Coordinates of C-alpha atoms in Angstrom, one line a residue:
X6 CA -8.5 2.5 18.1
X7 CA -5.9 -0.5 16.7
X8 CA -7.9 -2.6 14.9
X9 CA -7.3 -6.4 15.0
X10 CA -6.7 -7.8 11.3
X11 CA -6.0 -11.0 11.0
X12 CA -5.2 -12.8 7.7
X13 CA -7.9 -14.9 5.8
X14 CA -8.2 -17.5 3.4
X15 CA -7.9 -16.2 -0.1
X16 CA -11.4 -15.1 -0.7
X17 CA -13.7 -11.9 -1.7
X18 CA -14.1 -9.2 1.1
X19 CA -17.8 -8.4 1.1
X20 CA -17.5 -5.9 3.8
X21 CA -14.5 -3.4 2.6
X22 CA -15.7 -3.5 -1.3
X23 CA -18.3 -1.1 -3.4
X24 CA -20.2 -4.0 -3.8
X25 CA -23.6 -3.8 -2.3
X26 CA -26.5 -4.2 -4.8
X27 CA -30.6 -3.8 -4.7
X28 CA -32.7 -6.5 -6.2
X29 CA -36.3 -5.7 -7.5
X30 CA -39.7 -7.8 -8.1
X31 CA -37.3 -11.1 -6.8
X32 CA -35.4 -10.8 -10.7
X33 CA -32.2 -10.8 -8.6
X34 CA -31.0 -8.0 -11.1
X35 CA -28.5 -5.1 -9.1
X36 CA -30.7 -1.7 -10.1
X37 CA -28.9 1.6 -9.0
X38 CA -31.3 4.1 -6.6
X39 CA -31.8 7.1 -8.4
X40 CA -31.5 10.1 -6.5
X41 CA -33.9 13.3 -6.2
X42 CA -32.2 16.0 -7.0
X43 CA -30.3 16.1 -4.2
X44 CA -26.3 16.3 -4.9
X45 CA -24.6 13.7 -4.1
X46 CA -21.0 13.8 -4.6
X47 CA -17.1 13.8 -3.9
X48 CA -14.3 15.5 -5.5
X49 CA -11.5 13.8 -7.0
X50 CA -8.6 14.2 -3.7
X51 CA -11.6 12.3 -1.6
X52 CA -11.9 9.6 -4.9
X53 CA -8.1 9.1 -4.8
X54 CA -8.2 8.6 -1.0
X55 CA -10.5 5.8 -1.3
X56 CA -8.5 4.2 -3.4
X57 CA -5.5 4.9 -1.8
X58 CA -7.0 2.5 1.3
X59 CA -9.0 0.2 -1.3
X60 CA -6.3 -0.5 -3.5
X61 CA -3.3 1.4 -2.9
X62 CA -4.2 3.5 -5.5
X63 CA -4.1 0.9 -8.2
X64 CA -6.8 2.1 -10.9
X65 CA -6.1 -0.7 -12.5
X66 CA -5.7 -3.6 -10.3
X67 CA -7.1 -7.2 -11.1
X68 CA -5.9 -10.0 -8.3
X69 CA -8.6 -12.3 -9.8
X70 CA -10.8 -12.2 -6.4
X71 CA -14.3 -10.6 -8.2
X72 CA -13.3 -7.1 -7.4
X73 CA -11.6 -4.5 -9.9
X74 CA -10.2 -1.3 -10.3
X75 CA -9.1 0.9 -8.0
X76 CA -12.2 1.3 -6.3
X77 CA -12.9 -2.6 -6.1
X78 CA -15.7 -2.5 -8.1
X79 CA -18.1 -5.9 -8.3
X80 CA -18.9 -7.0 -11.2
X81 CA -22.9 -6.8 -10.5
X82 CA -22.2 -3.0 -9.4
X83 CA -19.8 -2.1 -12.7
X84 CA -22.6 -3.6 -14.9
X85 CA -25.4 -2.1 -12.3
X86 CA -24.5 1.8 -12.8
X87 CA -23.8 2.0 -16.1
X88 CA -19.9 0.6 -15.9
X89 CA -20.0 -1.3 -19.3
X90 CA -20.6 1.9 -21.2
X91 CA -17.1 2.3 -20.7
X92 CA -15.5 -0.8 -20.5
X93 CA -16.0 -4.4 -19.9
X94 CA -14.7 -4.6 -16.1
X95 CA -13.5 -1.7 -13.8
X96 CA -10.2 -2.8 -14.1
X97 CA -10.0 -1.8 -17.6
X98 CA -11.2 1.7 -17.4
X99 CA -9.7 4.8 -16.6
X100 CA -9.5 6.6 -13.4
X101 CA -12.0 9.2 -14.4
X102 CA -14.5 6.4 -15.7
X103 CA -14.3 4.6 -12.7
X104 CA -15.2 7.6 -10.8
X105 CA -18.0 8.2 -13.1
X106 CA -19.8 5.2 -11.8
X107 CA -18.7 5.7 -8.1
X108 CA -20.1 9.0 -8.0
X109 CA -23.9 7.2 -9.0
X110 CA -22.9 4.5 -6.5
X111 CA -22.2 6.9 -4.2
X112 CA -26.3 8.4 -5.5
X113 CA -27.6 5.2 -4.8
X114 CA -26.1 3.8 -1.8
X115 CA -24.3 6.3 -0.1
X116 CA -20.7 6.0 1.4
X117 CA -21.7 2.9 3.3
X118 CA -20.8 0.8 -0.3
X119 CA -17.0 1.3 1.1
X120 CA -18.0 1.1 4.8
X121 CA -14.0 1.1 5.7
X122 CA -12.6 3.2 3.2
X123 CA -15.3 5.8 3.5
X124 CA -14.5 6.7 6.6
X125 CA -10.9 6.8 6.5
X126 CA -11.4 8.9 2.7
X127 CA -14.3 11.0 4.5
X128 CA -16.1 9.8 2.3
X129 CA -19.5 11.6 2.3
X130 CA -22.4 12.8 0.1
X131 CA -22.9 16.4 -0.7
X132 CA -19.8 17.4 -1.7
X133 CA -18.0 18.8 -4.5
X134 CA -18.7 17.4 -7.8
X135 CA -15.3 16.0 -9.5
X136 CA -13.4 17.7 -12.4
X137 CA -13.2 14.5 -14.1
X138 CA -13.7 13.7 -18.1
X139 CA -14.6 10.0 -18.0
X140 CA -15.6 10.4 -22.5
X141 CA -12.3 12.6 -22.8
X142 CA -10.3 9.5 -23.6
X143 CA -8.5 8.6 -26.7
X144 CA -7.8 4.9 -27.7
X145 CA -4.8 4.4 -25.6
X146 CA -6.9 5.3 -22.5
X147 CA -4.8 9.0 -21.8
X148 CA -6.5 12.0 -21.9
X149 CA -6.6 14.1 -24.9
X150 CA -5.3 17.3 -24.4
X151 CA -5.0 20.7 -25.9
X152 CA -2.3 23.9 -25.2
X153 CA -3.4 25.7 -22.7
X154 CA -1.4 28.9 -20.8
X155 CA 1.2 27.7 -18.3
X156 CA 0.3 28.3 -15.2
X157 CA 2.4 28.5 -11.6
X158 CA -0.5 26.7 -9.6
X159 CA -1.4 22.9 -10.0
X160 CA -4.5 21.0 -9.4
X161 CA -5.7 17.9 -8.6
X162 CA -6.0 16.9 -12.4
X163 CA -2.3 17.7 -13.0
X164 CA -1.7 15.2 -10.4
X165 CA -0.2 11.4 -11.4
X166 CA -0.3 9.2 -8.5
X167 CA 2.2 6.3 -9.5
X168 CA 0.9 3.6 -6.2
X169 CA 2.2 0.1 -7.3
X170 CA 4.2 -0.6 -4.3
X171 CA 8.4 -0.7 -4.8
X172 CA 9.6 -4.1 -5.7
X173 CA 10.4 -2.8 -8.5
X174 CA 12.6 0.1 -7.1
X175 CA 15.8 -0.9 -9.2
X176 CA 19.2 1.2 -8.2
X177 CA 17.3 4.4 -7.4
X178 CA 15.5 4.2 -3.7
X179 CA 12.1 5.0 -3.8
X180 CA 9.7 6.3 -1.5
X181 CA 5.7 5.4 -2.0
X182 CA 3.8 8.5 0.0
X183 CA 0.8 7.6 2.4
X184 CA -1.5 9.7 4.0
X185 CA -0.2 12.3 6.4
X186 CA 3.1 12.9 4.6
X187 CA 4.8 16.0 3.5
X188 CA 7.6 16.7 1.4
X189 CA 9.8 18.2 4.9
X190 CA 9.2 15.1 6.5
X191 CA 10.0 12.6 4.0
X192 CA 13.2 14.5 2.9
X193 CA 14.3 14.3 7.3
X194 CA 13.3 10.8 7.5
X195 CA 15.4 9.8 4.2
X196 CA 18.6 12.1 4.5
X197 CA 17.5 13.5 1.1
X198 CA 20.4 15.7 0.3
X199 CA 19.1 19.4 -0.3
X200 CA 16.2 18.9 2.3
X201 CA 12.7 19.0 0.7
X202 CA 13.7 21.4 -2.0
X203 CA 15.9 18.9 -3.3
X204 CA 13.0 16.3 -3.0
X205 CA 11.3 18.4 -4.9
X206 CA 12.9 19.3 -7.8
X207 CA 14.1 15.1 -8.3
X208 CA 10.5 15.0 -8.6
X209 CA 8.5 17.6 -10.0
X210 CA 7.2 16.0 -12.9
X211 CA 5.5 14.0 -11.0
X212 CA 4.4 16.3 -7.6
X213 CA 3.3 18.6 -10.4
X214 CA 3.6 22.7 -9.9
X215 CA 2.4 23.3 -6.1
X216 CA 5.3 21.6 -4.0
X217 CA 2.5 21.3 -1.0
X218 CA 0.7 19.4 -2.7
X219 CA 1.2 15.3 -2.7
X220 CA -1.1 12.7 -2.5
X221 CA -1.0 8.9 -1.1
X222 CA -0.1 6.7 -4.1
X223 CA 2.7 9.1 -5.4
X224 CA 6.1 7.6 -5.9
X225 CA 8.8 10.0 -5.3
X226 CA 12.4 9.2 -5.6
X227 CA 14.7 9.3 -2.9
X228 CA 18.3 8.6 -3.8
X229 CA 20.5 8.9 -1.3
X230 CA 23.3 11.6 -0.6
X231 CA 26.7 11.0 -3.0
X232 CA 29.1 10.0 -0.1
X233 CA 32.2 12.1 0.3
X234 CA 35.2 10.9 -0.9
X235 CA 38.0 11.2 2.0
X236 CA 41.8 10.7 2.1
X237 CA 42.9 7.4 2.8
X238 CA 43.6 6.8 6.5
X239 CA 46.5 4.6 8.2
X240 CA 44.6 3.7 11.0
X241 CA 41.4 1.0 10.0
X242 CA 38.5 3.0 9.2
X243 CA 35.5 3.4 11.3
X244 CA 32.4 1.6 11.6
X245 CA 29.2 3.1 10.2
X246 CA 26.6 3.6 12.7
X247 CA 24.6 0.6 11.6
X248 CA 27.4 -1.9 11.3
X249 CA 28.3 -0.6 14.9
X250 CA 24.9 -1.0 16.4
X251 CA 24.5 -4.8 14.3
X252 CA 27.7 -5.3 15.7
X253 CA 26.4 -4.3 19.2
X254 CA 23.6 -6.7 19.4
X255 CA 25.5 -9.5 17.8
X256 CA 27.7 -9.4 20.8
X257 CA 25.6 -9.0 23.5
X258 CA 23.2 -12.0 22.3
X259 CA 20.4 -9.4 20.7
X260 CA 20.6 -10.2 16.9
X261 CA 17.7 -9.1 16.4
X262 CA 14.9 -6.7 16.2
X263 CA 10.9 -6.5 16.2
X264 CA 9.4 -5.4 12.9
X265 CA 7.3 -2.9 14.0
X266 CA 7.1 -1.1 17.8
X267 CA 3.9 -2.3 18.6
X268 CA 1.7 -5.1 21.0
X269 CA 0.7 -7.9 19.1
X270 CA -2.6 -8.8 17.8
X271 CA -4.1 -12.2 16.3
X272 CA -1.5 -15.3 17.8
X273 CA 0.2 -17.6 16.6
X274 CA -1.4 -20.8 16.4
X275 CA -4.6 -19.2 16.6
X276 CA -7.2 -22.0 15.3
X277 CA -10.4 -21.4 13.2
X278 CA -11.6 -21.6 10.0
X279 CA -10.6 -18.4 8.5
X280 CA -7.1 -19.7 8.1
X281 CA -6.9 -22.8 5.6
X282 CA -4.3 -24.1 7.6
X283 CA -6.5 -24.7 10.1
X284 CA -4.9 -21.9 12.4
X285 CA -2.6 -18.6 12.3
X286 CA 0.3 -19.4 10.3
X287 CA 2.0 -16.5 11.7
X288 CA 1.5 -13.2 14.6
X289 CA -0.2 -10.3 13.7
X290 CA 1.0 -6.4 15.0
X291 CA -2.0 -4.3 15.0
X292 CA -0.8 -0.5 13.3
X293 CA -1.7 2.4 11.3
X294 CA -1.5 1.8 7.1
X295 CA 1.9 3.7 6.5
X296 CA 3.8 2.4 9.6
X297 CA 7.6 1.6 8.8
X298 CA 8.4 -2.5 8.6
X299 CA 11.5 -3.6 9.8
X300 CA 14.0 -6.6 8.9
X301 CA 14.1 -8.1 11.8
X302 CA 17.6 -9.3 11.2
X303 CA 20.6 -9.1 8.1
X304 CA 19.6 -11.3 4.9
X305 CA 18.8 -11.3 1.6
X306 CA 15.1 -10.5 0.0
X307 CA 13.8 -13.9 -1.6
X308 CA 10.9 -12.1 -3.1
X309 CA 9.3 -8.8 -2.8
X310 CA 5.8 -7.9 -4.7
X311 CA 2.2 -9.3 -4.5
X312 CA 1.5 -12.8 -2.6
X313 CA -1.9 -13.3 -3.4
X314 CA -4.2 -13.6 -0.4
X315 CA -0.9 -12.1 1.2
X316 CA -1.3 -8.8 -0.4
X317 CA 2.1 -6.9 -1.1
X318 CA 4.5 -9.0 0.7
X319 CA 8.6 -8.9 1.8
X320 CA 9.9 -12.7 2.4
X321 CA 13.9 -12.4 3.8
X322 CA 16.2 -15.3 4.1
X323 CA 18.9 -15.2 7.1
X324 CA 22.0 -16.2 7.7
X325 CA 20.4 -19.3 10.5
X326 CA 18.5 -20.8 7.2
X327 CA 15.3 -19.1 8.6
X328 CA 13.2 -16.7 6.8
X329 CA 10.6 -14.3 7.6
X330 CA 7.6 -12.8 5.9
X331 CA 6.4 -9.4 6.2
X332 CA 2.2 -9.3 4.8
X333 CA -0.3 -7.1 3.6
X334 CA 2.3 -3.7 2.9
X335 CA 1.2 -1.0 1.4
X336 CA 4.4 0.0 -0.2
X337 CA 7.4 -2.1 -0.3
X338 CA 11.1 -0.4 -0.6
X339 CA 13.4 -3.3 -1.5
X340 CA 13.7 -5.7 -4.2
X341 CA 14.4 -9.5 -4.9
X342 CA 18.2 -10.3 -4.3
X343 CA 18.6 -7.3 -2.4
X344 CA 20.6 -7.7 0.7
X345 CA 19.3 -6.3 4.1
X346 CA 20.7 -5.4 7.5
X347 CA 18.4 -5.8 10.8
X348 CA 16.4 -2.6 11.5
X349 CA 16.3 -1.8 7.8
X350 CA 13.2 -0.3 6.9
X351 CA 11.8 -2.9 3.9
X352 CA 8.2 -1.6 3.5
X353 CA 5.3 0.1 5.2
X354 CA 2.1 -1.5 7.2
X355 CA -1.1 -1.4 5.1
X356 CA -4.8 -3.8 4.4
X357 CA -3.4 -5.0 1.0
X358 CA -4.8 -9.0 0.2
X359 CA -7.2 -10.8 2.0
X360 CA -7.2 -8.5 5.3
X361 CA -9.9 -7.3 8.1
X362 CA -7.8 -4.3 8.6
X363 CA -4.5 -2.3 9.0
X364 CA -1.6 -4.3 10.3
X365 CA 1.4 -6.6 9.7
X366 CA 1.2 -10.5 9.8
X367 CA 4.8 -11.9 10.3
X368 CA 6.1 -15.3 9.5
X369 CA 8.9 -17.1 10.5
X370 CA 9.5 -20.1 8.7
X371 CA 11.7 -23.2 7.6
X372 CA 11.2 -22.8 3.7
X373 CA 10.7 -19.5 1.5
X374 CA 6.7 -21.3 1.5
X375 CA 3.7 -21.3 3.0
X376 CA 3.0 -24.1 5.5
X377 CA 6.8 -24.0 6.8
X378 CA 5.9 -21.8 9.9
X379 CA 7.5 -22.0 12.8
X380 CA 6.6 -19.8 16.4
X381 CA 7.7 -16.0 15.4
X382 CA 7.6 -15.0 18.9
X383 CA 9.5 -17.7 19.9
X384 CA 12.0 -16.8 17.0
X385 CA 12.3 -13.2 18.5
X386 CA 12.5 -14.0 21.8
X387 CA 15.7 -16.2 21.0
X388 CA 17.1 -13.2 19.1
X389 CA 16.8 -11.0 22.2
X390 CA 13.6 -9.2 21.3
X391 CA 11.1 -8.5 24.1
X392 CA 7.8 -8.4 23.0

């Protein structure tokens, strides 16, 4: 079912947060509910999907809105269920700590705490306890460790997601694994050379010993095939592919593309107080978390990394002076001053920011800022896209 997110005005999601609390006598203190016997737990893949849809699997993320950690902890709840005993805010513990005082969340209020993520995690009491170590932590915050027999099969301990999103990526491309992926099919979709064997061992240090096993929040890195040198040629060489097809739609009047193959959602324009514009500063496609994002035409990336209420955000500038803003990503593949062609994958879909749910809010504006919108569908129209 596509679900119609919409951007908001920079405040703190009550609904998609662990952040529901009890009060007792009228005191207005947050008590946990103490369970009776009964097991309530999750193990530590089901932990790492939560926070794979909370915060992209960023155990240590702090975008100053009153929710921490990768788990987007309250502070009421931290404090609640015993959080302090290992650090001041969520934010600042480790993975295992935070899951510590998720699992007596999870006790006291069940999976409905992270009503969304829950049910896109499975989420559910009763299950496995996790192999975490939540007082095994030295003073830099790693685990401490001892030698053990090397073994052939991995677990989920051995794993390291590595989630924050690629505007960092540098020289080497870089490829940020969401749910549903496996090593076959990111090696087809990236023309890794060597197939997913060669994926593999360019990343086993961080995949870990079982090649079937990858979780969302891994970065894995992707470079591209070495190009074959050739003789030199009399004639003029030939086009690549995508210079041929950007060549195509520049001639026929269709310069550009959409961003994502999909209906739209939330209009432009839309008025209401949720925006504080006043109204929809941009249109909204309605996809899946993990959906490719498109330029929707050749430019250069002005900035790529978190926008605030924006979440992880692309903005490209293009050759007309116009420039467009791709919001809420959950993993972004380019990187400031990069240049672009139209078509080229730049990110992928996700809830990150102030969002309702999964999808991509796209501007099109007059200035790299908010407040210089302009009608995106109109834009897209004028480029020869038909949505």
């Amino acid at each position: 079912m596509a679900v119609r997110g919409r951007h908001r005005r920079y405040q703190p999601n009550r609904i998609n947060r662990a952040s529901l609390t009890v009060t007792a006598s009228g005191a207005g203190m947050a008590i946990p509910l103490i369970g009776t016997g009964v097991a309530q737990a999750a193990d530590v893949d089901t932990w790492n999907k939560v926070a794979a849809c909370e915060s992209t699997n960023d155990w240590h993320i702090n975008t100053g809105n009153g929710y921490y950690g990768g788990l987007q902890f309250s502070q009421s709840t931290w404090e609640a269920y015993g959080g302090k005993r290992y650090a001041q805010r969520a934010d600042l513990a480790t993975r295992d700590q935070q899951i510590a005082v998720a699992e007596k969340v999870l006790e006291g209020q069940g999976p409905g705490a992270w009503p969304v993520c829950s049910v896109q995690a499975g989420l559910t009491r009763g299950g496995d306890a996790p192999a975490i170590h939540p007082d095994g932590q030295n003073s830099s915050g790693t685990t401490k460790t001892t030698k053990t027999t090397k073994t052939t099969k991995t677990s989920l301990e051995d794993v390291r997601p590595q989630a924050t999103p690629q505007s960092r990526a540098g020289k080497a491309e870089m490829y940020t694994v969401v749910r549903g992926d496996t090593l076959s099919g990111i090696a087809e979709e990236q023309d890794v050379r060597g197939g997913w064997r060669g994926l593999y061992a360019a990343n086993r240090t961080t995949i870990g010993g079982d090649p079937d096993l990858i979780i969302p929040g891994q970065r894995l890195r992707v470079d591209a095939p070495a190009k074959k040198q050739s003789a030199p040629k009399q004639s003029a060489p030939k086009e690549t592919k995508q210079k041929a097809k950007s060549k195509e739609r520049t001639e026929t009047g269709h310069s550009l593309v959409a961003p994502v193959s999909a209906a739209t959602g939330t209009p432009y324009h839309a008025s209401g107080s949720s925006w504080s514009k006043g109204y929809h500063t941009g249109v909204d496609f309605p996809v899946p978390t993990g959906t490719s994002v498109k330029a929707v035409g050749a430019g250069t990336v002005v900035s790529a990394g978190w926008g605030g209420s924006f979440g992880y955000q692309v903005v490209i500038r293009h050759g007309d002076g116009r420039y467009t803003q791709y919001a809420h990503l959950s993993a972004i593949s380019v990187r400031d001053g990069q240049s672009v062609s139209g078509g080229q994958r730049i990110g992928r879909s996700g809830s990150t920011g102030n969002s309702t749910g999964p999808h991509l809010h796209f501007e099109v504006r007059t200035g790299p800022g908010f407040g210089t919108d302009v009608d995106p569908l109109g834009y897209l129209r004028a480029g020869g896209v038909r949505i």
